Amino acid sequence: MKSITLQQKTITTPERKNVALVAHDNMKPALIEWAEKHKEKLIKHNLMATGTTGNLMQKQLKVPVQSLISGPLGGDQQLGGLIAEGKIDVLIFFWDPFEPMPHDPDIKALLRVAAVWNIPIACSVSSANFLVTSPLFESEFERQIPDYEKYLQERL
């Protein structure tokens, strides 16, 4: 099987980011507690989340959160599509490493597409703490992404 080699291009991630928040059922309390602790930093950004997580976050934090559909019903894939479209800049995904999920392939696909499009990912309280306390969380920064337009031109 031939591997795909994509040229990269530099884009600027804006100061006000689109932050996706996701948590498996056993991890929702940890994500909500973490988000309450970092609420002042989070509210400077556009927040979105998969269904149940988004509704819980909006209720607990009393801040606007765009809720997508539930993860097992396709919300993880919905987020992956938004990442590929350049509409998500940061992914905070508290997944449960001890509980196998029936939608594990969707979860792996979401993490893969986040890596392909080179967005910051936090999967635990510690990594989320590092991410939100970085100066880059509140400022513009440059990152490399696949140059899909160039890829298409070369294929023709």
mmCIF file of C-alpha atoms in Angstrom:
data_model
loop_
_atom_site.group_PDB
_atom_site.id
_atom_site.type_symbol
_atom_site.label_atom_id
_atom_site.label_comp_id
_atom_site.label_asym_id
_atom_site.label_seq_id
_atom_site.Cartn_x
_atom_site.Cartn_y
_atom_site.Cartn_z
ATOM 1 C CA MET A 1 0.000 0.000 0.000
ATOM 2 C CA LYS A 2 1.419 3.356 -1.055
ATOM 3 C CA SER A 3 1.636 5.924 1.731
ATOM 4 C CA ILE A 4 0.300 9.411 1.210
ATOM 5 C CA THR A 5 2.822 12.203 1.510
ATOM 6 C CA LEU A 6 1.201 15.577 1.892
ATOM 7 C CA GLN A 7 2.977 18.872 1.673
ATOM 8 C CA GLN A 8 2.463 21.056 4.715
ATOM 9 C CA LYS A 9 1.441 24.675 4.944
ATOM 10 C CA THR A 10 1.501 27.112 7.832
ATOM 11 C CA ILE A 11 -1.685 28.598 9.223
ATOM 12 C CA THR A 12 -2.277 30.924 12.126
ATOM 13 C CA THR A 13 -4.541 29.686 14.880
ATOM 14 C CA PRO A 14 -6.459 32.695 16.221
ATOM 15 C CA GLU A 15 -6.325 34.139 19.718
ATOM 16 C CA ARG A 16 -10.003 33.216 20.233
ATOM 17 C CA LYS A 17 -10.077 29.502 19.592
ATOM 18 C CA ASN A 18 -12.756 26.924 18.942
ATOM 19 C CA VAL A 19 -12.315 24.469 21.815
ATOM 20 C CA ALA A 20 -13.990 21.050 21.714
ATOM 21 C CA LEU A 21 -14.732 19.369 25.049
ATOM 22 C CA VAL A 22 -15.505 15.657 25.208
ATOM 23 C CA ALA A 23 -15.684 13.168 28.078
ATOM 24 C CA HIS A 24 -16.744 9.577 28.453
ATOM 25 C CA ASP A 25 -19.418 8.958 31.076
ATOM 26 C CA ASN A 26 -16.990 8.026 33.876
ATOM 27 C CA MET A 27 -14.864 11.081 33.059
ATOM 28 C CA LYS A 28 -17.608 13.731 32.842
ATOM 29 C CA PRO A 29 -17.308 14.718 36.541
ATOM 30 C CA ALA A 30 -13.541 15.198 36.131
ATOM 31 C CA LEU A 31 -14.011 17.328 33.009
ATOM 32 C CA ILE A 32 -16.672 19.490 34.656
ATOM 33 C CA GLU A 33 -14.518 19.969 37.768
ATOM 34 C CA TRP A 34 -11.531 20.828 35.576
ATOM 35 C CA ALA A 35 -13.600 23.243 33.465
ATOM 36 C CA GLU A 36 -14.955 24.999 36.569
ATOM 37 C CA LYS A 37 -11.377 25.503 37.755
ATOM 38 C CA HIS A 38 -10.362 26.982 34.374
ATOM 39 C CA LYS A 39 -13.649 28.709 33.543
ATOM 40 C CA GLU A 40 -12.089 32.186 33.229
ATOM 41 C CA LYS A 41 -9.689 30.951 30.552
ATOM 42 C CA LEU A 42 -12.283 28.832 28.755
ATOM 43 C CA ILE A 43 -14.912 31.568 28.409
ATOM 44 C CA LYS A 44 -12.510 33.584 26.254
ATOM 45 C CA HIS A 45 -13.012 30.955 23.549
ATOM 46 C CA ASN A 46 -15.850 29.372 21.582
ATOM 47 C CA LEU A 47 -16.779 26.140 23.349
ATOM 48 C CA MET A 48 -18.393 23.104 21.772
ATOM 49 C CA ALA A 49 -18.918 19.583 23.007
ATOM 50 C CA THR A 50 -20.569 16.308 22.200
ATOM 51 C CA GLY A 51 -24.208 16.080 23.309
ATOM 52 C CA THR A 52 -24.391 15.018 26.934
ATOM 53 C CA THR A 53 -21.076 16.619 27.848
ATOM 54 C CA GLY A 54 -22.128 19.919 26.256
ATOM 55 C CA ASN A 55 -25.453 19.997 28.037
ATOM 56 C CA LEU A 56 -23.843 19.213 31.402
ATOM 57 C CA MET A 57 -21.116 21.820 30.898
ATOM 58 C CA GLN A 58 -23.598 24.525 29.941
ATOM 59 C CA LYS A 59 -25.776 23.722 32.957
ATOM 60 C CA GLN A 60 -22.896 23.540 35.474
ATOM 61 C CA LEU A 61 -20.743 26.398 34.166
ATOM 62 C CA LYS A 62 -23.582 28.649 33.025
ATOM 63 C CA VAL A 63 -21.703 29.560 29.852
ATOM 64 C CA PRO A 64 -22.671 28.982 26.213
ATOM 65 C CA VAL A 65 -21.517 25.630 24.846
ATOM 66 C CA GLN A 66 -22.487 24.526 21.361
ATOM 67 C CA SER A 67 -23.719 20.954 21.810
ATOM 68 C CA LEU A 68 -23.304 18.484 18.986
ATOM 69 C CA ILE A 69 -24.899 15.043 19.007
ATOM 70 C CA SER A 70 -23.922 12.389 21.533
ATOM 71 C CA GLY A 71 -20.570 10.663 20.928
ATOM 72 C CA PRO A 72 -21.918 7.113 20.463
ATOM 73 C CA LEU A 73 -24.541 8.447 18.031
ATOM 74 C CA GLY A 74 -21.912 10.070 15.815
ATOM 75 C CA GLY A 75 -20.764 13.107 17.805
ATOM 76 C CA ASP A 76 -17.130 11.936 17.751
ATOM 77 C CA GLN A 77 -17.308 11.696 13.958
ATOM 78 C CA GLN A 78 -19.041 15.074 13.814
ATOM 79 C CA LEU A 79 -16.113 16.586 15.741
ATOM 80 C CA GLY A 80 -13.653 14.851 13.427
ATOM 81 C CA GLY A 81 -15.364 16.438 10.435
ATOM 82 C CA LEU A 82 -15.183 19.873 12.067
ATOM 83 C CA ILE A 83 -11.461 19.357 12.748
ATOM 84 C CA ALA A 84 -10.859 18.439 9.088
ATOM 85 C CA GLU A 85 -12.774 21.568 8.039
ATOM 86 C CA GLY A 86 -10.520 23.721 10.253
ATOM 87 C CA LYS A 87 -13.358 24.617 12.620
ATOM 88 C CA ILE A 88 -11.800 23.223 15.812
ATOM 89 C CA ASP A 89 -8.484 24.499 17.148
ATOM 90 C CA VAL A 90 -8.137 22.536 20.415
ATOM 91 C CA LEU A 91 -9.477 19.164 21.570
ATOM 92 C CA ILE A 92 -9.876 18.371 25.258
ATOM 93 C CA PHE A 93 -11.034 14.771 25.431
ATOM 94 C CA PHE A 94 -11.145 13.036 28.794
ATOM 95 C CA TRP A 95 -11.504 9.447 27.655
ATOM 96 C CA ASP A 96 -11.776 6.498 29.992
ATOM 97 C CA PRO A 97 -8.738 4.222 29.595
ATOM 98 C CA PHE A 98 -10.329 1.487 31.734
ATOM 99 C CA GLU A 99 -13.713 1.151 30.067
ATOM 100 C CA PRO A 100 -13.951 -0.251 26.528
ATOM 101 C CA MET A 101 -16.432 1.748 24.478
ATOM 102 C CA PRO A 102 -18.662 0.296 21.773
ATOM 103 C CA HIS A 103 -17.670 3.260 19.583
ATOM 104 C CA ASP A 104 -13.894 2.828 20.080
ATOM 105 C CA PRO A 105 -13.245 3.012 16.297
ATOM 106 C CA ASP A 106 -14.870 6.474 16.275
ATOM 107 C CA ILE A 107 -12.679 7.575 19.177
ATOM 108 C CA LYS A 108 -9.508 6.360 17.448
ATOM 109 C CA ALA A 109 -10.610 8.127 14.262
ATOM 110 C CA LEU A 110 -11.198 11.377 16.182
ATOM 111 C CA LEU A 111 -7.751 11.244 17.789
ATOM 112 C CA ARG A 112 -6.182 10.354 14.436
ATOM 113 C CA VAL A 113 -7.786 13.270 12.566
ATOM 114 C CA ALA A 114 -6.761 15.636 15.380
ATOM 115 C CA ALA A 115 -3.162 14.450 14.938
ATOM 116 C CA VAL A 116 -3.350 14.735 11.115
ATOM 117 C CA TRP A 117 -4.548 18.349 11.377
ATOM 118 C CA ASN A 118 -2.001 19.071 14.123
ATOM 119 C CA ILE A 119 -4.341 20.501 16.746
ATOM 120 C CA PRO A 120 -3.438 20.453 20.439
ATOM 121 C CA ILE A 121 -5.039 17.512 22.266
ATOM 122 C CA ALA A 122 -5.391 16.968 26.017
ATOM 123 C CA CYS A 123 -6.615 13.585 27.260
ATOM 124 C CA SER A 124 -6.225 13.983 31.009
ATOM 125 C CA VAL A 125 -6.385 16.597 33.750
ATOM 126 C CA SER A 126 -2.594 17.007 33.708
ATOM 127 C CA SER A 127 -2.322 17.475 29.946
ATOM 128 C CA ALA A 128 -5.348 19.817 29.956
ATOM 129 C CA ASN A 129 -3.688 21.868 32.719
ATOM 130 C CA PHE A 130 -0.535 22.181 30.616
ATOM 131 C CA LEU A 131 -2.568 23.165 27.581
ATOM 132 C CA VAL A 132 -4.692 25.922 29.168
ATOM 133 C CA THR A 133 -1.780 27.406 31.110
ATOM 134 C CA SER A 134 0.375 27.683 27.988
ATOM 135 C CA PRO A 135 0.716 31.252 26.686
ATOM 136 C CA LEU A 136 -0.313 29.846 23.278
ATOM 137 C CA PHE A 137 -3.802 29.076 24.606
ATOM 138 C CA GLU A 138 -4.575 32.782 24.780
ATOM 139 C CA SER A 139 -2.614 34.018 21.779
ATOM 140 C CA GLU A 140 -2.246 33.402 18.078
ATOM 141 C CA PHE A 141 0.195 30.697 17.087
ATOM 142 C CA GLU A 142 1.362 29.140 13.866
ATOM 143 C CA ARG A 143 1.027 25.468 13.101
ATOM 144 C CA GLN A 144 1.647 23.184 10.169
ATOM 145 C CA ILE A 145 -1.296 21.437 8.527
ATOM 146 C CA PRO A 146 -1.659 19.316 5.381
ATOM 147 C CA ASP A 147 -1.826 21.398 2.209
ATOM 148 C CA TYR A 148 -4.899 19.679 0.829
ATOM 149 C CA GLU A 149 -5.332 22.087 -2.097
ATOM 150 C CA LYS A 150 -1.808 21.348 -3.336
ATOM 151 C CA TYR A 151 -2.457 17.624 -2.890
ATOM 152 C CA LEU A 152 -5.549 17.869 -5.105
ATOM 153 C CA GLN A 153 -3.686 19.847 -7.785
ATOM 154 C CA GLU A 154 -0.932 17.234 -7.937
ATOM 155 C CA ARG A 155 -3.445 14.393 -8.304
ATOM 156 C CA LEU A 156 -4.989 15.864 -11.465
#
